[in-house]
PDB file of C-alpha atoms in Angstrom:
ATOM      1  CA  UNK A   1      84.686  75.584  92.456  1.00 75.00           C
ATOM      2  CA  UNK A   2      86.115  74.894  89.004  1.00 87.00           C
ATOM      3  CA  UNK A   3      87.932  78.185  88.600  1.00 96.00           C
ATOM      4  CA  UNK A   4      87.901  81.866  89.561  1.00 97.00           C
ATOM      5  CA  UNK A   5      86.154  84.469  87.405  1.00 97.00           C
ATOM      6  CA  UNK A   6      86.956  88.108  88.165  1.00 97.00           C
ATOM      7  CA  UNK A   7      84.388  90.445  86.646  1.00 97.00           C
ATOM      8  CA  UNK A   8      85.937  93.882  86.415  1.00 95.00           C
ATOM      9  CA  UNK A   9      89.623  93.048  86.814  1.00 95.00           C
ATOM     10  CA  UNK A  10      91.343  96.316  87.609  1.00 94.00           C
ATOM     11  CA  UNK A  11      93.985  96.913  90.255  1.00 96.00           C
ATOM     12  CA  UNK A  12      92.210  95.025  93.055  1.00 97.00           C
ATOM     13  CA  UNK A  13      91.252  92.213  90.718  1.00 97.00           C
ATOM     14  CA  UNK A  14      94.866  91.743  89.666  1.00 96.00           C
ATOM     15  CA  UNK A  15      95.988  91.639  93.302  1.00 97.00           C
ATOM     16  CA  UNK A  16      93.324  89.042  94.071  1.00 98.00           C
ATOM     17  CA  UNK A  17      94.320  87.074  90.980  1.00 97.00           C
ATOM     18  CA  UNK A  18      97.941  86.886  92.118  1.00 97.00           C
ATOM     19  CA  UNK A  19      96.853  85.289  95.396  1.00 98.00           C
ATOM     20  CA  UNK A  20      94.811  82.656  93.563  1.00 97.00           C
ATOM     21  CA  UNK A  21      97.595  82.078  91.047  1.00 96.00           C
ATOM     22  CA  UNK A  22      99.788  81.139  94.012  1.00 96.00           C
ATOM     23  CA  UNK A  23      97.298  78.320  94.631  1.00 95.00           C
ATOM     24  CA  UNK A  24      97.476  77.252  90.969  1.00 95.00           C
ATOM     25  CA  UNK A  25      93.772  77.974  90.410  1.00 95.00           C
ATOM     26  CA  UNK A  26      92.668  78.748  86.820  1.00 94.00           C
ATOM     27  CA  UNK A  27      91.505  82.356  86.540  1.00 96.00           C
ATOM     28  CA  UNK A  28      89.313  84.120  83.997  1.00 96.00           C
ATOM     29  CA  UNK A  29      89.390  87.893  84.214  1.00 96.00           C
ATOM     30  CA  UNK A  30      87.232  90.393  82.379  1.00 94.00           C
ATOM     31  CA  UNK A  31      88.249  93.659  80.780  1.00 86.00           C
ATOM     32  CA  UNK A  32      86.084  96.035  78.784  1.00 83.00           C
ATOM     33  CA  UNK A  33      88.171  96.035  75.608  1.00 80.00           C
ATOM     34  CA  UNK A  34      90.602  94.001  73.567  1.00 82.00           C
ATOM     35  CA  UNK A  35      93.401  96.235  74.872  1.00 86.00           C
ATOM     36  CA  UNK A  36      92.600  95.486  78.522  1.00 86.00           C
ATOM     37  CA  UNK A  37      92.222  91.817  77.665  1.00 86.00           C
ATOM     38  CA  UNK A  38      95.736  91.836  76.213  1.00 89.00           C
ATOM     39  CA  UNK A  39      97.091  93.289  79.461  1.00 89.00           C
ATOM     40  CA  UNK A  40      95.339  90.580  81.456  1.00 92.00           C
ATOM     41  CA  UNK A  41      96.778  87.878  79.210  1.00 92.00           C
ATOM     42  CA  UNK A  42     100.274  89.224  79.851  1.00 92.00           C
ATOM     43  CA  UNK A  43      99.777  88.649  83.598  1.00 90.00           C
ATOM     44  CA  UNK A  44      98.930  84.984  83.060  1.00 91.00           C
ATOM     45  CA  UNK A  45      95.140  85.360  83.231  1.00 94.00           C
ATOM     46  CA  UNK A  46      92.633  84.020  80.750  1.00 93.00           C
ATOM     47  CA  UNK A  47      90.930  87.160  79.424  1.00 92.00           C
ATOM     48  CA  UNK A  48      87.186  87.470  79.144  1.00 88.00           C
ATOM     49  CA  UNK A  49      86.045  90.552  77.236  1.00 85.00           C
ATOM     50  CA  UNK A  50      82.926  91.803  78.989  1.00 91.00           C
ATOM     51  CA  UNK A  51      81.476  95.307  78.924  1.00 92.00           C
ATOM     52  CA  UNK A  52      78.316  95.502  81.035  1.00 95.00           C
ATOM     53  CA  UNK A  53      77.291  98.676  79.230  1.00 94.00           C
ATOM     54  CA  UNK A  54      77.078  96.496  76.104  1.00 92.00           C
ATOM     55  CA  UNK A  55      76.698  92.972  77.465  1.00 89.00           C
ATOM     56  CA  UNK A  56      77.168  89.965  75.167  1.00 86.00           C
ATOM     57  CA  UNK A  57      74.584  87.197  74.834  1.00 86.00           C
ATOM     58  CA  UNK A  58      74.225  85.317  78.113  1.00 83.00           C
ATOM     59  CA  UNK A  59      75.045  82.068  76.325  1.00 83.00           C
ATOM     60  CA  UNK A  60      78.577  83.383  75.710  1.00 85.00           C
ATOM     61  CA  UNK A  61      79.253  84.015  79.395  1.00 89.00           C
ATOM     62  CA  UNK A  62      77.234  81.522  81.425  1.00 87.00           C
ATOM     63  CA  UNK A  63      79.585  78.561  80.837  1.00 86.00           C
ATOM     64  CA  UNK A  64      82.470  80.554  82.345  1.00 91.00           C
ATOM     65  CA  UNK A  65      80.432  81.491  85.417  1.00 94.00           C
ATOM     66  CA  UNK A  66      79.004  78.039  86.054  1.00 94.00           C
ATOM     67  CA  UNK A  67      80.571  76.429  89.106  1.00 95.00           C
ATOM     68  CA  UNK A  68      83.052  79.304  89.443  1.00 97.00           C
ATOM     69  CA  UNK A  69      84.046  81.468  92.342  1.00 98.00           C
ATOM     70  CA  UNK A  70      82.933  84.816  90.944  1.00 98.00           C
ATOM     71  CA  UNK A  71      84.312  88.160  92.063  1.00 98.00           C
ATOM     72  CA  UNK A  72      82.238  91.157  91.045  1.00 98.00           C
ATOM     73  CA  UNK A  73      84.363  94.327  91.066  1.00 98.00           C
ATOM     74  CA  UNK A  74      82.497  96.437  88.506  1.00 97.00           C
ATOM     75  CA  UNK A  75      81.571  99.914  89.767  1.00 96.00           C
ATOM     76  CA  UNK A  76      78.113 101.253  88.949  1.00 97.00           C
ATOM     77  CA  UNK A  77      77.700 103.798  86.186  1.00 96.00           C
ATOM     78  CA  UNK A  78      78.264 107.432  87.129  1.00 94.00           C
ATOM     79  CA  UNK A  79      74.622 108.540  87.176  1.00 95.00           C
ATOM     80  CA  UNK A  80      71.264 107.440  88.531  1.00 96.00           C
ATOM     81  CA  UNK A  81      70.253 105.656  91.721  1.00 97.00           C
ATOM     82  CA  UNK A  82      70.050 102.093  90.364  1.00 98.00           C
ATOM     83  CA  UNK A  83      72.983  99.854  89.486  1.00 98.00           C
ATOM     84  CA  UNK A  84      72.110  99.003  85.901  1.00 97.00           C
ATOM     85  CA  UNK A  85      75.383  97.128  85.392  1.00 97.00           C
ATOM     86  CA  UNK A  86      74.565  94.802  88.274  1.00 98.00           C
ATOM     87  CA  UNK A  87      71.122  94.181  86.809  1.00 97.00           C
ATOM     88  CA  UNK A  88      72.737  93.236  83.501  1.00 96.00           C
ATOM     89  CA  UNK A  89      75.222  90.982  85.266  1.00 96.00           C
ATOM     90  CA  UNK A  90      72.403  89.102  87.010  1.00 95.00           C
ATOM     91  CA  UNK A  91      70.904  88.305  83.622  1.00 94.00           C
ATOM     92  CA  UNK A  92      74.159  86.555  82.675  1.00 94.00           C
ATOM     93  CA  UNK A  93      73.827  84.132  85.597  1.00 94.00           C
ATOM     94  CA  UNK A  94      72.058  80.807  85.337  1.00 90.00           C
ATOM     95  CA  UNK A  95      69.854  79.394  88.068  1.00 89.00           C
ATOM     96  CA  UNK A  96      70.327  75.929  86.556  1.00 91.00           C
ATOM     97  CA  UNK A  97      74.125  76.206  86.327  1.00 92.00           C
ATOM     98  CA  UNK A  98      74.984  78.812  88.954  1.00 95.00           C
ATOM     99  CA  UNK A  99      78.328  79.995  90.265  1.00 97.00           C
ATOM    100  CA  UNK A 100      79.681  78.279  93.351  1.00 97.00           C
ATOM    101  CA  UNK A 101      79.934  81.590  95.242  1.00 98.00           C
ATOM    102  CA  UNK A 102      79.955  85.338  94.547  1.00 98.00           C
ATOM    103  CA  UNK A 103      82.040  87.935  96.380  1.00 98.00           C
ATOM    104  CA  UNK A 104      81.255  91.563  95.557  1.00 98.00           C
ATOM    105  CA  UNK A 105      82.816  94.853  96.579  1.00 98.00           C
ATOM    106  CA  UNK A 106      80.489  97.621  97.710  1.00 98.00           C
ATOM    107  CA  UNK A 107      81.200 100.823  99.618  1.00 97.00           C
ATOM    108  CA  UNK A 108      80.928 102.251 103.113  1.00 97.00           C
ATOM    109  CA  UNK A 109      78.976 105.076 101.453  1.00 95.00           C
ATOM    110  CA  UNK A 110      75.790 103.022 101.798  1.00 98.00           C
ATOM    111  CA  UNK A 111      75.724 104.084 105.487  1.00 98.00           C
ATOM    112  CA  UNK A 112      75.594 107.780 104.606  1.00 97.00           C
ATOM    113  CA  UNK A 113      76.561 110.472 107.076  1.00 96.00           C
ATOM    114  CA  UNK A 114      76.564 109.079 110.612  1.00 96.00           C
ATOM    115  CA  UNK A 115      77.979 112.149 112.334  1.00 95.00           C
ATOM    116  CA  UNK A 116      81.183 110.320 113.206  1.00 95.00           C
ATOM    117  CA  UNK A 117      79.382 107.466 114.982  1.00 97.00           C
ATOM    118  CA  UNK A 118      80.622 103.884 114.766  1.00 97.00           C
ATOM    119  CA  UNK A 119      78.744 101.688 112.296  1.00 98.00           C
ATOM    120  CA  UNK A 120      78.515  97.909 112.307  1.00 98.00           C
ATOM    121  CA  UNK A 121      77.081  95.644 109.646  1.00 98.00           C
ATOM    122  CA  UNK A 122      73.783  95.827 111.557  1.00 98.00           C
ATOM    123  CA  UNK A 123      73.580  99.614 111.153  1.00 98.00           C
ATOM    124  CA  UNK A 124      70.705 100.322 108.728  1.00 98.00           C
ATOM    125  CA  UNK A 125      71.968 101.704 105.418  1.00 98.00           C
ATOM    126  CA  UNK A 126      71.066 105.336 104.808  1.00 97.00           C
ATOM    127  CA  UNK A 127      72.800 106.545 101.632  1.00 97.00           C
ATOM    128  CA  UNK A 128      72.595 110.271 101.018  1.00 94.00           C
ATOM    129  CA  UNK A 129      74.273 110.467  97.626  1.00 93.00           C
ATOM    130  CA  UNK A 130      73.357 108.928  94.296  1.00 94.00           C
ATOM    131  CA  UNK A 131      76.666 107.067  94.488  1.00 94.00           C
ATOM    132  CA  UNK A 132      75.611 105.449  97.761  1.00 96.00           C
ATOM    133  CA  UNK A 133      72.139 104.645  96.430  1.00 97.00           C
ATOM    134  CA  UNK A 134      73.623 102.929  93.373  1.00 98.00           C
ATOM    135  CA  UNK A 135      75.860 100.752  95.521  1.00 98.00           C
ATOM    136  CA  UNK A 136      73.044  99.762  97.873  1.00 98.00           C
ATOM    137  CA  UNK A 137      70.788  98.948  94.925  1.00 98.00           C
ATOM    138  CA  UNK A 138      73.497  96.686  93.515  1.00 98.00           C
ATOM    139  CA  UNK A 139      73.923  94.938  96.871  1.00 98.00           C
ATOM    140  CA  UNK A 140      70.198  94.303  97.163  1.00 98.00           C
ATOM    141  CA  UNK A 141      69.826  92.896  93.646  1.00 98.00           C
ATOM    142  CA  UNK A 142      72.777  90.522  94.035  1.00 98.00           C
ATOM    143  CA  UNK A 143      71.834  89.329  97.527  1.00 98.00           C
ATOM    144  CA  UNK A 144      68.250  88.666  96.416  1.00 98.00           C
ATOM    145  CA  UNK A 145      69.476  86.601  93.457  1.00 98.00           C
ATOM    146  CA  UNK A 146      71.752  84.617  95.762  1.00 98.00           C
ATOM    147  CA  UNK A 147      68.956  83.859  98.209  1.00 98.00           C
ATOM    148  CA  UNK A 148      66.525  82.904  95.445  1.00 97.00           C
ATOM    149  CA  UNK A 149      69.040  80.547  93.824  1.00 97.00           C
ATOM    150  CA  UNK A 150      70.814  79.194  96.914  1.00 97.00           C
ATOM    151  CA  UNK A 151      74.148  80.713  95.910  1.00 97.00           C
ATOM    152  CA  UNK A 152      76.327  82.164  98.694  1.00 98.00           C
ATOM    153  CA  UNK A 153      76.809  85.903  98.186  1.00 98.00           C
ATOM    154  CA  UNK A 154      79.267  87.878 100.312  1.00 98.00           C
ATOM    155  CA  UNK A 155      79.285  91.687 100.262  1.00 98.00           C
ATOM    156  CA  UNK A 156      82.399  93.636 101.268  1.00 98.00           C
ATOM    157  CA  UNK A 157      81.613  97.230 102.240  1.00 98.00           C
ATOM    158  CA  UNK A 158      84.918  98.960 101.678  1.00 98.00           C
ATOM    159  CA  UNK A 159      86.198 102.350 102.816  1.00 94.00           C
ATOM    160  CA  UNK A 160      88.928 104.233 100.999  1.00 95.00           C
ATOM    161  CA  UNK A 161      91.557 102.073  99.276  1.00 97.00           C
ATOM    162  CA  UNK A 162      95.198 103.087  99.257  1.00 97.00           C
ATOM    163  CA  UNK A 163      98.597 101.633  98.324  1.00 97.00           C
ATOM    164  CA  UNK A 164     102.034 102.955  97.425  1.00 95.00           C
ATOM    165  CA  UNK A 165     100.819 103.575  93.880  1.00 94.00           C
ATOM    166  CA  UNK A 166      97.385 104.868  94.961  1.00 95.00           C
ATOM    167  CA  UNK A 167      98.368 107.893  97.048  1.00 96.00           C
ATOM    168  CA  UNK A 168      97.167 111.487  96.431  1.00 95.00           C
ATOM    169  CA  UNK A 169     100.679 112.687  95.656  1.00 95.00           C
ATOM    170  CA  UNK A 170      99.632 115.096  92.912  1.00 95.00           C
ATOM    171  CA  UNK A 171      97.142 116.808  95.220  1.00 94.00           C
ATOM    172  CA  UNK A 172      99.904 117.277  97.776  1.00 96.00           C
ATOM    173  CA  UNK A 173     102.325 118.596  95.154  1.00 95.00           C
ATOM    174  CA  UNK A 174      99.631 120.971  93.921  1.00 95.00           C
ATOM    175  CA  UNK A 175      99.098 122.220  97.501  1.00 95.00           C
ATOM    176  CA  UNK A 176      95.399 121.407  97.250  1.00 94.00           C
ATOM    177  CA  UNK A 177      93.672 122.471 100.478  1.00 95.00           C
ATOM    178  CA  UNK A 178      92.134 120.247 103.115  1.00 96.00           C
ATOM    179  CA  UNK A 179      89.664 121.027 105.891  1.00 96.00           C
ATOM    180  CA  UNK A 180      90.953 122.203 109.251  1.00 97.00           C
ATOM    181  CA  UNK A 181      91.486 118.968 111.160  1.00 95.00           C
ATOM    182  CA  UNK A 182      88.848 119.745 113.818  1.00 94.00           C
ATOM    183  CA  UNK A 183      86.298 120.005 110.960  1.00 95.00           C
ATOM    184  CA  UNK A 184      87.469 116.954 109.025  1.00 95.00           C
ATOM    185  CA  UNK A 185      85.135 113.939 108.862  1.00 95.00           C
ATOM    186  CA  UNK A 186      86.089 110.524 110.149  1.00 94.00           C
ATOM    187  CA  UNK A 187      87.221 108.251 107.370  1.00 92.00           C
ATOM    188  CA  UNK A 188      87.931 104.562 106.894  1.00 96.00           C
ATOM    189  CA  UNK A 189      90.608 103.012 104.743  1.00 97.00           C
ATOM    190  CA  UNK A 190      92.229  99.723 103.825  1.00 98.00           C
ATOM    191  CA  UNK A 191      95.467  98.895 102.027  1.00 98.00           C
ATOM    192  CA  UNK A 192      94.897  97.343  98.599  1.00 98.00           C
ATOM    193  CA  UNK A 193      96.931  94.245  99.517  1.00 98.00           C
ATOM    194  CA  UNK A 194      94.852  93.755 102.662  1.00 98.00           C
ATOM    195  CA  UNK A 195      91.672  94.114 100.627  1.00 98.00           C
ATOM    196  CA  UNK A 196      92.970  91.416  98.284  1.00 98.00           C
ATOM    197  CA  UNK A 197      93.601  88.967 101.130  1.00 98.00           C
ATOM    198  CA  UNK A 198      90.164  89.789 102.562  1.00 98.00           C
ATOM    199  CA  UNK A 199      88.589  88.968  99.191  1.00 98.00           C
ATOM    200  CA  UNK A 200      90.284  85.551  99.254  1.00 98.00           C
ATOM    201  CA  UNK A 201      89.256  84.913 102.871  1.00 98.00           C
ATOM    202  CA  UNK A 202      85.660  85.869 102.035  1.00 98.00           C
ATOM    203  CA  UNK A 203      85.676  83.185  99.353  1.00 98.00           C
ATOM    204  CA  UNK A 204      87.225  80.633 101.709  1.00 97.00           C
ATOM    205  CA  UNK A 205      85.204  81.143 104.888  1.00 98.00           C
ATOM    206  CA  UNK A 206      82.727  84.006 104.414  1.00 98.00           C
ATOM    207  CA  UNK A 207      79.149  83.211 105.358  1.00 97.00           C
ATOM    208  CA  UNK A 208      76.366  83.173 102.796  1.00 97.00           C
ATOM    209  CA  UNK A 209      74.356  86.403 102.442  1.00 98.00           C
ATOM    210  CA  UNK A 210      76.780  88.090 104.811  1.00 98.00           C
ATOM    211  CA  UNK A 211      78.059  91.663 104.851  1.00 98.00           C
ATOM    212  CA  UNK A 212      81.536  92.574 106.088  1.00 98.00           C
ATOM    213  CA  UNK A 213      82.827  96.057 106.856  1.00 98.00           C
ATOM    214  CA  UNK A 214      86.322  96.338 105.392  1.00 98.00           C
ATOM    215  CA  UNK A 215      88.626  98.800 107.120  1.00 98.00           C
ATOM    216  CA  UNK A 216      91.844  98.805 109.125  1.00 98.00           C
ATOM    217  CA  UNK A 217      89.736  99.970 112.090  1.00 96.00           C
ATOM    218  CA  UNK A 218      91.782 103.100 112.786  1.00 96.00           C
ATOM    219  CA  UNK A 219      89.913 106.134 114.104  1.00 92.00           C
ATOM    220  CA  UNK A 220      91.160 108.701 111.601  1.00 94.00           C
ATOM    221  CA  UNK A 221      90.042 111.618 109.459  1.00 95.00           C
ATOM    222  CA  UNK A 222      90.667 112.887 105.942  1.00 94.00           C
ATOM    223  CA  UNK A 223      92.997 115.726 106.928  1.00 96.00           C
ATOM    224  CA  UNK A 224      95.116 113.428 109.075  1.00 96.00           C
ATOM    225  CA  UNK A 225      95.378 111.117 106.063  1.00 96.00           C
ATOM    226  CA  UNK A 226      96.858 113.835 103.842  1.00 96.00           C
ATOM    227  CA  UNK A 227      99.111 115.187 106.587  1.00 97.00           C
ATOM    228  CA  UNK A 228     100.475 111.747 107.467  1.00 97.00           C
ATOM    229  CA  UNK A 229     101.347 111.033 103.841  1.00 97.00           C
ATOM    230  CA  UNK A 230     103.024 114.418 103.489  1.00 96.00           C
ATOM    231  CA  UNK A 231     105.044 114.000 106.682  1.00 95.00           C
ATOM    232  CA  UNK A 232     106.166 110.454 105.880  1.00 94.00           C
ATOM    233  CA  UNK A 233     107.183 111.304 102.327  1.00 93.00           C
ATOM    234  CA  UNK A 234     108.829 114.634 103.049  1.00 93.00           C
ATOM    235  CA  UNK A 235     106.228 116.705 101.218  1.00 95.00           C
ATOM    236  CA  UNK A 236     104.753 120.000 102.455  1.00 94.00           C
ATOM    237  CA  UNK A 237     101.593 119.540 104.483  1.00 96.00           C
ATOM    238  CA  UNK A 238      98.596 120.920 102.594  1.00 96.00           C
ATOM    239  CA  UNK A 239      97.007 124.236 103.560  1.00 96.00           C
ATOM    240  CA  UNK A 240      93.832 123.913 105.611  1.00 96.00           C
ATOM    241  CA  UNK A 241      90.619 125.867 105.111  1.00 96.00           C
ATOM    242  CA  UNK A 242      87.208 126.229 106.730  1.00 96.00           C
ATOM    243  CA  UNK A 243      83.943 124.978 105.265  1.00 95.00           C
ATOM    244  CA  UNK A 244      83.142 128.226 103.452  1.00 95.00           C
ATOM    245  CA  UNK A 245      86.461 128.162 101.603  1.00 94.00           C
ATOM    246  CA  UNK A 246      86.122 124.436 100.900  1.00 94.00           C
ATOM    247  CA  UNK A 247      82.674 124.801  99.359  1.00 93.00           C
ATOM    248  CA  UNK A 248      83.872 127.567  97.062  1.00 92.00           C
ATOM    249  CA  UNK A 249      87.086 125.848  95.969  1.00 88.00           C
ATOM    250  CA  UNK A 250      86.761 122.059  96.152  1.00 90.00           C
ATOM    251  CA  UNK A 251      85.176 119.757  93.609  1.00 88.00           C
ATOM    252  CA  UNK A 252      81.665 118.434  94.129  1.00 86.00           C
ATOM    253  CA  UNK A 253      83.079 114.910  94.328  1.00 84.00           C
ATOM    254  CA  UNK A 254      85.495 115.778  97.124  1.00 88.00           C
ATOM    255  CA  UNK A 255      82.820 117.712  99.008  1.00 90.00           C
ATOM    256  CA  UNK A 256      80.470 114.721  98.873  1.00 87.00           C
ATOM    257  CA  UNK A 257      83.104 112.633 100.695  1.00 86.00           C
ATOM    258  CA  UNK A 258      83.841 115.372 103.204  1.00 92.00           C
ATOM    259  CA  UNK A 259      80.170 115.691 104.150  1.00 92.00           C
ATOM    260  CA  UNK A 260      79.963 112.081 105.355  1.00 95.00           C
ATOM    261  CA  UNK A 261      81.543 110.999 108.639  1.00 96.00           C
ATOM    262  CA  UNK A 262      81.535 107.547 110.222  1.00 96.00           C
ATOM    263  CA  UNK A 263      83.840 105.015 111.850  1.00 97.00           C
ATOM    264  CA  UNK A 264      83.488 101.454 110.595  1.00 97.00           C
ATOM    265  CA  UNK A 265      83.645  98.618 113.095  1.00 98.00           C
ATOM    266  CA  UNK A 266      85.743  95.875 111.483  1.00 98.00           C
ATOM    267  CA  UNK A 267      85.489  93.221 114.187  1.00 98.00           C
ATOM    268  CA  UNK A 268      83.274  90.875 112.150  1.00 98.00           C
ATOM    269  CA  UNK A 269      85.845  90.937 109.334  1.00 98.00           C
ATOM    270  CA  UNK A 270      88.717  90.214 111.698  1.00 98.00           C
ATOM    271  CA  UNK A 271      86.943  87.458 113.629  1.00 98.00           C
ATOM    272  CA  UNK A 272      84.912  85.613 110.996  1.00 98.00           C
ATOM    273  CA  UNK A 273      87.392  85.893 108.137  1.00 98.00           C
ATOM    274  CA  UNK A 274      90.433  85.288 110.353  1.00 98.00           C
ATOM    275  CA  UNK A 275      92.253  88.349 109.078  1.00 98.00           C
ATOM    276  CA  UNK A 276      95.624  89.572 110.312  1.00 98.00           C
ATOM    277  CA  UNK A 277      96.200  92.869 108.564  1.00 98.00           C
ATOM    278  CA  UNK A 278      99.457  93.316 106.686  1.00 98.00           C
ATOM    279  CA  UNK A 279      99.145  97.064 107.223  1.00 98.00           C
ATOM    280  CA  UNK A 280      97.188  97.816 110.409  1.00 97.00           C
ATOM    281  CA  UNK A 281      97.612 101.576 109.935  1.00 96.00           C
ATOM    282  CA  UNK A 282      98.641 104.094 107.321  1.00 97.00           C
ATOM    283  CA  UNK A 283     102.040 104.916 108.826  1.00 95.00           C
ATOM    284  CA  UNK A 284     103.065 101.233 108.833  1.00 96.00           C
ATOM    285  CA  UNK A 285     102.177 100.979 105.152  1.00 96.00           C
ATOM    286  CA  UNK A 286     104.044 104.152 104.238  1.00 95.00           C
ATOM    287  CA  UNK A 287     107.164 103.046 106.092  1.00 93.00           C
ATOM    288  CA  UNK A 288     107.033  99.660 104.357  1.00 93.00           C
ATOM    289  CA  UNK A 289     106.713 101.375 100.982  1.00 91.00           C
ATOM    290  CA  UNK A 290     109.608 103.691 101.834  1.00 82.00           C
ATOM    291  CA  UNK A 291     111.803 100.707 102.716  1.00 83.00           C
ATOM    292  CA  UNK A 292     110.992  99.197  99.317  1.00 82.00           C
ATOM    293  CA  UNK A 293     111.884 102.406  97.551  1.00 76.00           C
ATOM    294  CA  UNK A 294     108.287 103.434  96.764  1.00 68.00           C
ATOM    295  CA  UNK A 295     106.670 105.731  95.898  1.00 65.00           C
TER     296      UNK A 295
END
């Protein structure tokens, strides 16, 4: 590869960029505005202004994608069942001068509700929300382009992402309710720094047209997540409610997460990508953050 191009360089993109900067690799990173581009420049990245809702001419972008390791971290739009942004991104790629490799983040939501069962990468996707359908549509479009043009594409299906600065502290301070723990769905999560190292490993050794479940592998649930954070940080544990109270008081977005339950098998990620997790469980991460004086 000639350089790294991070399309959609938010928090995870910046963490990935820092790992590549340590290798002295040139990095282009896209923001959606001149303001975000200025922030990227301040972190030592070469900004690339790119808004996939209003994409520029392909001729402006293709030279920066040619021969590059491309990370695609752009979420789909908020409505519909297709990933229109991914479709627009594909049109910016050149079959004659393609990227060296593409690593894209997707979501565990493509599996839908599995009733708490364990899912592997061989589990057929069965999204049950528009959000899940959009992510699966984006996966399919990108993988098809990679196969057609002999470009390795690696998909990372990611559970919930957390870090010291990505905790639901305001919800806890607001005493927002959670489900009774025996009703709570199984959830999957990964620390943002572990996700960053997984993104780098996927570029280094990930197999072409390969999917990897990204999770710390812990068998946990949403209510345990909130309670563990509260206990470790000395905050009151949130009140718990039954389903009837939840459906009358929680947001539609939160309810959509609570109605899906699955446990992601992460063994392919660990074995094939050679990952040793920095934070193998939530409590380890919280204690490390506490020792650093965060949050």
